[in-house]
Amino acid sequence: MRQIWIICKRELNSFFDSLMAYVMLIAFLGFSGFFTWIYVADVFFIGQASLQVFFGISYWTLFFFIPALTMGQLAEENRSGTIELLLTKPVDNMQVVIGKFLSTLILISLALAFTLPYYITIANIGPVDHGAVISGYIGLILLSASYISIGIFASSVSKNQIVGFLLALFIGILFQWVFGTVATSISGFFGELFNFLSLQTHFDSISRGVIDSKDIIYFLSIIVFGLVASSTIMAKRNN
Amino acid sequence: MDIVVKNLTKKYGNQRAVDDISFEVRTGEVLGFLGPNGAGKTTTMKAITSFLRPDAGSILVGEYSAITQADEVKRVIGYLPEHNSLYTDMPVIDYLKFVAELQGIDKSRIPDRILEMVDVCGLEGEKHKKIGELSKGYQQRVGLAQALIHDPEVLILDEPTTGLDPNQIVEIRELIKKIGREKTVILSSHILAEVEATCDRIMIINKGKIVADGTDEELKKHAQGKEIIRVSVEGVDRNEFIPVVQELQTVDSVDPVDSEEDNSNSFEITSHLDMSSRKAIFQQCVEKGWILTEMTLIVTKLEDVFHDLTMN
């Protein structure tokens, strides 16, 4: 646990030193702010005191931003060879993977924390469903964690950051969009299966305020699968 | 802390990078790995640091197995890899702190250890710079500092002096020798003079196998075996000289040096095993009235040993 935290701390410092963290925070707040408050289909257009618009926007913004953060996390270590010095310290593959996962998750959580003023503003405009907002944020964090896990897996596959980015987007789009679309066009067992695999289904139900253990298990499975796969690939490469 | 390597084998695809090698290194010993590129030096070192998992064989560092007790082994080893890849975006001090924390050094001791390493490795002026801004030599010093920070029992250095200037090389060699008195050190190099100067024992590896193991004197003696002397004479034709000398009881062979030039009269004379021809040649020259202008004993250099063993 100590080792994971040390690695996580270093990653966070590196996010902030390289300005990546600031760019990400500003871009995320800019995008989500613009589409939530200013663009045509904004909060005022709907006429309800709800953060549904913001959650919908974040769903897509995070989809693109997270791979940009994770793409280099393992690929760059492998390319430059820094992984050798790291793994010859008393640290194992899984600790490295979890450390990196946590650092990105903390950064994303920070970005989400900066959107709390949206909530406060909405709450002052009209009666807001507090439960739905809280579960919406939980949904966004689970969603981010899943994408981070997928992103780190994509980053472990190759020494090339671009491959890491594109692969993460590719895997992401399957969960984000393709499974859901396929599910609507076929019926029966496979229709059910694809519907279950679709991230949208699970995210929608959480962001509406329904926290079902089925959805939590779904997100946790993606996270655990991604982390274990990354660590396995790293172990393969070094052996 | 002793290192015991037994029957270590590591394959990359079908190629055996390290082929069934066994050796021991004792506490207080500095072992030098020599070998051409691709001989298996780095692979062996990486296996000892438990970064690479060998295909067969066992490695014991002290009482810990590098294969099943990786964490314990990593704690007692300080390792400087061949491509000393550091986080270029981190300042030196932060990087050393990061490594110290990973090595589990007590929080209260970390600042002292960092200062000591900065002092020992001569990083005083550079400690707040980012590693990427440092020259190759200074990066190498940072690499050494991170390897030494937890005061390891075993030090493994893969080509530790690459990129250093001559003064730094001397400093680093002194440092390695000093550490080597109490700790176990393995270093690899392709600079023979370096290995001769710093190591108590030399091991030459070629194509994944150990081809020689011993102190540099032992290796030279082993390779030399026969006495070779270089002789120059005047007042005699080469065709006359060779048969006469060849007749001497102690002489094994006579080879003219610079055979393209006909008027040259230098020869390399090899004696039979454990015999010396120097007296006999001198007496022969006196008898025949030849003028002996040079007689030098040729000392085998480590270069020659290395060349003989690795060129087949």
Short mmCIF file of C-alpha atoms in Angstrom, two decimals, chain A residues 104-225:
data_model
loop_
_atom_site.label_atom_id
_atom_site.label_comp_id
_atom_site.label_asym_id
_atom_site.label_seq_id
_atom_site.Cartn_x
_atom_site.Cartn_y
_atom_site.Cartn_z
CA THR A 104 -5.32 9.56 -12.72
CA LEU A 105 -8.45 8.85 -10.72
CA ILE A 106 -7.44 11.50 -8.19
CA LEU A 107 -6.87 14.02 -10.96
CA ILE A 108 -10.27 13.31 -12.52
CA SER A 109 -11.94 13.48 -9.10
CA LEU A 110 -10.32 16.87 -8.64
CA ALA A 111 -11.74 18.02 -11.98
CA LEU A 112 -15.18 16.81 -10.90
CA ALA A 113 -14.81 18.55 -7.55
CA PHE A 114 -14.31 21.83 -9.40
CA THR A 115 -17.78 21.42 -10.92
CA LEU A 116 -19.44 21.52 -7.50
CA PRO A 117 -20.28 25.24 -8.07
CA TYR A 118 -22.57 24.03 -10.88
CA TYR A 119 -24.46 22.04 -8.29
CA ILE A 120 -24.60 24.96 -5.89
CA THR A 121 -25.86 27.26 -8.66
CA ILE A 122 -28.57 24.81 -9.75
CA ALA A 123 -29.60 24.27 -6.15
CA ASN A 124 -30.16 28.03 -5.84
CA ILE A 125 -32.24 28.20 -9.01
CA GLY A 126 -34.79 25.60 -8.09
CA PRO A 127 -35.61 22.45 -6.14
CA VAL A 128 -32.91 19.93 -7.03
CA ASP A 129 -32.98 16.20 -6.45
CA HIS A 130 -29.92 15.91 -4.19
CA GLY A 131 -29.90 12.12 -4.33
CA ALA A 132 -29.75 12.15 -8.12
CA VAL A 133 -26.86 14.61 -8.10
CA ILE A 134 -24.84 12.56 -5.63
CA SER A 135 -25.43 9.33 -7.51
CA GLY A 136 -24.65 11.15 -10.76
CA TYR A 137 -21.24 12.08 -9.40
CA ILE A 138 -20.70 8.53 -8.18
CA GLY A 139 -21.60 7.36 -11.68
CA LEU A 140 -19.07 9.73 -13.25
CA ILE A 141 -16.34 8.51 -10.91
CA LEU A 142 -17.10 4.86 -11.65
CA LEU A 143 -17.19 5.64 -15.35
CA SER A 144 -13.85 7.48 -15.14
CA ALA A 145 -12.30 4.64 -13.17
CA SER A 146 -13.40 2.20 -15.89
CA TYR A 147 -11.90 4.32 -18.65
CA ILE A 148 -8.69 4.83 -16.70
CA SER A 149 -8.38 1.10 -16.27
CA ILE A 150 -8.99 0.54 -19.99
CA GLY A 151 -6.57 3.36 -20.80
CA ILE A 152 -3.79 1.90 -18.67
CA PHE A 153 -4.34 -1.48 -20.25
CA ALA A 154 -4.07 0.13 -23.72
CA SER A 155 -0.91 1.90 -22.58
CA SER A 156 0.68 -1.35 -21.41
CA VAL A 157 0.28 -3.03 -24.78
CA SER A 158 2.72 -0.93 -26.76
CA LYS A 159 5.72 1.35 -26.30
CA ASN A 160 3.95 3.93 -28.42
CA GLN A 161 1.74 6.54 -26.73
CA ILE A 162 -0.39 7.08 -29.84
CA VAL A 163 -1.18 3.38 -29.97
CA GLY A 164 -2.13 3.63 -26.31
CA PHE A 165 -4.46 6.54 -27.04
CA LEU A 166 -6.15 5.04 -30.08
CA LEU A 167 -6.54 1.61 -28.55
CA ALA A 168 -8.13 3.13 -25.45
CA LEU A 169 -10.56 5.08 -27.64
CA PHE A 170 -11.31 1.97 -29.66
CA ILE A 171 -12.06 -0.19 -26.63
CA GLY A 172 -13.89 2.74 -25.08
CA ILE A 173 -16.17 3.30 -28.07
CA LEU A 174 -17.23 -0.35 -27.92
CA PHE A 175 -18.51 0.07 -24.38
CA GLN A 176 -19.63 3.64 -24.88
CA TRP A 177 -21.62 3.31 -28.05
CA VAL A 178 -21.24 0.17 -30.21
CA PHE A 179 -22.61 -2.39 -27.72
CA GLY A 180 -25.61 -0.19 -27.01
CA THR A 181 -26.37 0.35 -30.70
CA VAL A 182 -26.02 -3.34 -31.51
CA ALA A 183 -28.28 -4.19 -28.58
CA THR A 184 -31.13 -2.09 -29.99
CA SER A 185 -31.00 -3.84 -33.37
CA ILE A 186 -30.96 -7.47 -32.24
CA SER A 187 -33.17 -9.25 -29.79
CA GLY A 188 -32.97 -12.38 -27.69
CA PHE A 189 -29.98 -13.46 -25.62
CA PHE A 190 -27.39 -11.47 -27.56
CA GLY A 191 -29.51 -8.38 -27.41
CA GLU A 192 -29.64 -8.74 -23.63
CA LEU A 193 -25.93 -9.44 -23.47
CA PHE A 194 -24.92 -6.39 -25.49
CA ASN A 195 -27.34 -4.29 -23.54
CA PHE A 196 -25.65 -5.46 -20.35
CA LEU A 197 -22.20 -4.74 -21.77
CA SER A 198 -23.15 -1.24 -22.85
CA LEU A 199 -21.74 1.35 -20.50
CA GLN A 200 -24.50 3.79 -21.37
CA THR A 201 -27.20 1.57 -19.86
CA HIS A 202 -25.43 1.37 -16.52
CA PHE A 203 -24.35 4.99 -16.45
CA ASP A 204 -27.84 6.25 -17.28
CA SER A 205 -29.46 4.36 -14.48
CA ILE A 206 -26.90 5.58 -11.94
CA SER A 207 -27.02 9.19 -13.12
CA ARG A 208 -30.81 9.14 -12.78
CA GLY A 209 -30.32 8.33 -9.10
CA VAL A 210 -30.77 4.57 -9.07
CA ILE A 211 -27.74 2.85 -7.59
CA ASP A 212 -28.13 -0.83 -8.34
CA SER A 213 -25.56 -3.39 -7.22
CA LYS A 214 -25.66 -4.80 -10.78
CA ASP A 215 -24.28 -1.52 -12.13
CA ILE A 216 -21.62 -1.26 -9.43
CA ILE A 217 -20.48 -4.82 -10.16
CA TYR A 218 -20.38 -3.98 -13.86
CA PHE A 219 -18.03 -1.04 -13.37
CA LEU A 220 -15.88 -2.83 -10.81
CA SER A 221 -15.47 -5.77 -13.20
CA ILE A 222 -14.17 -3.51 -15.96
CA ILE A 223 -11.78 -1.83 -13.52
CA VAL A 224 -10.41 -5.06 -12.07
CA PHE A 225 -10.15 -6.70 -15.48
#
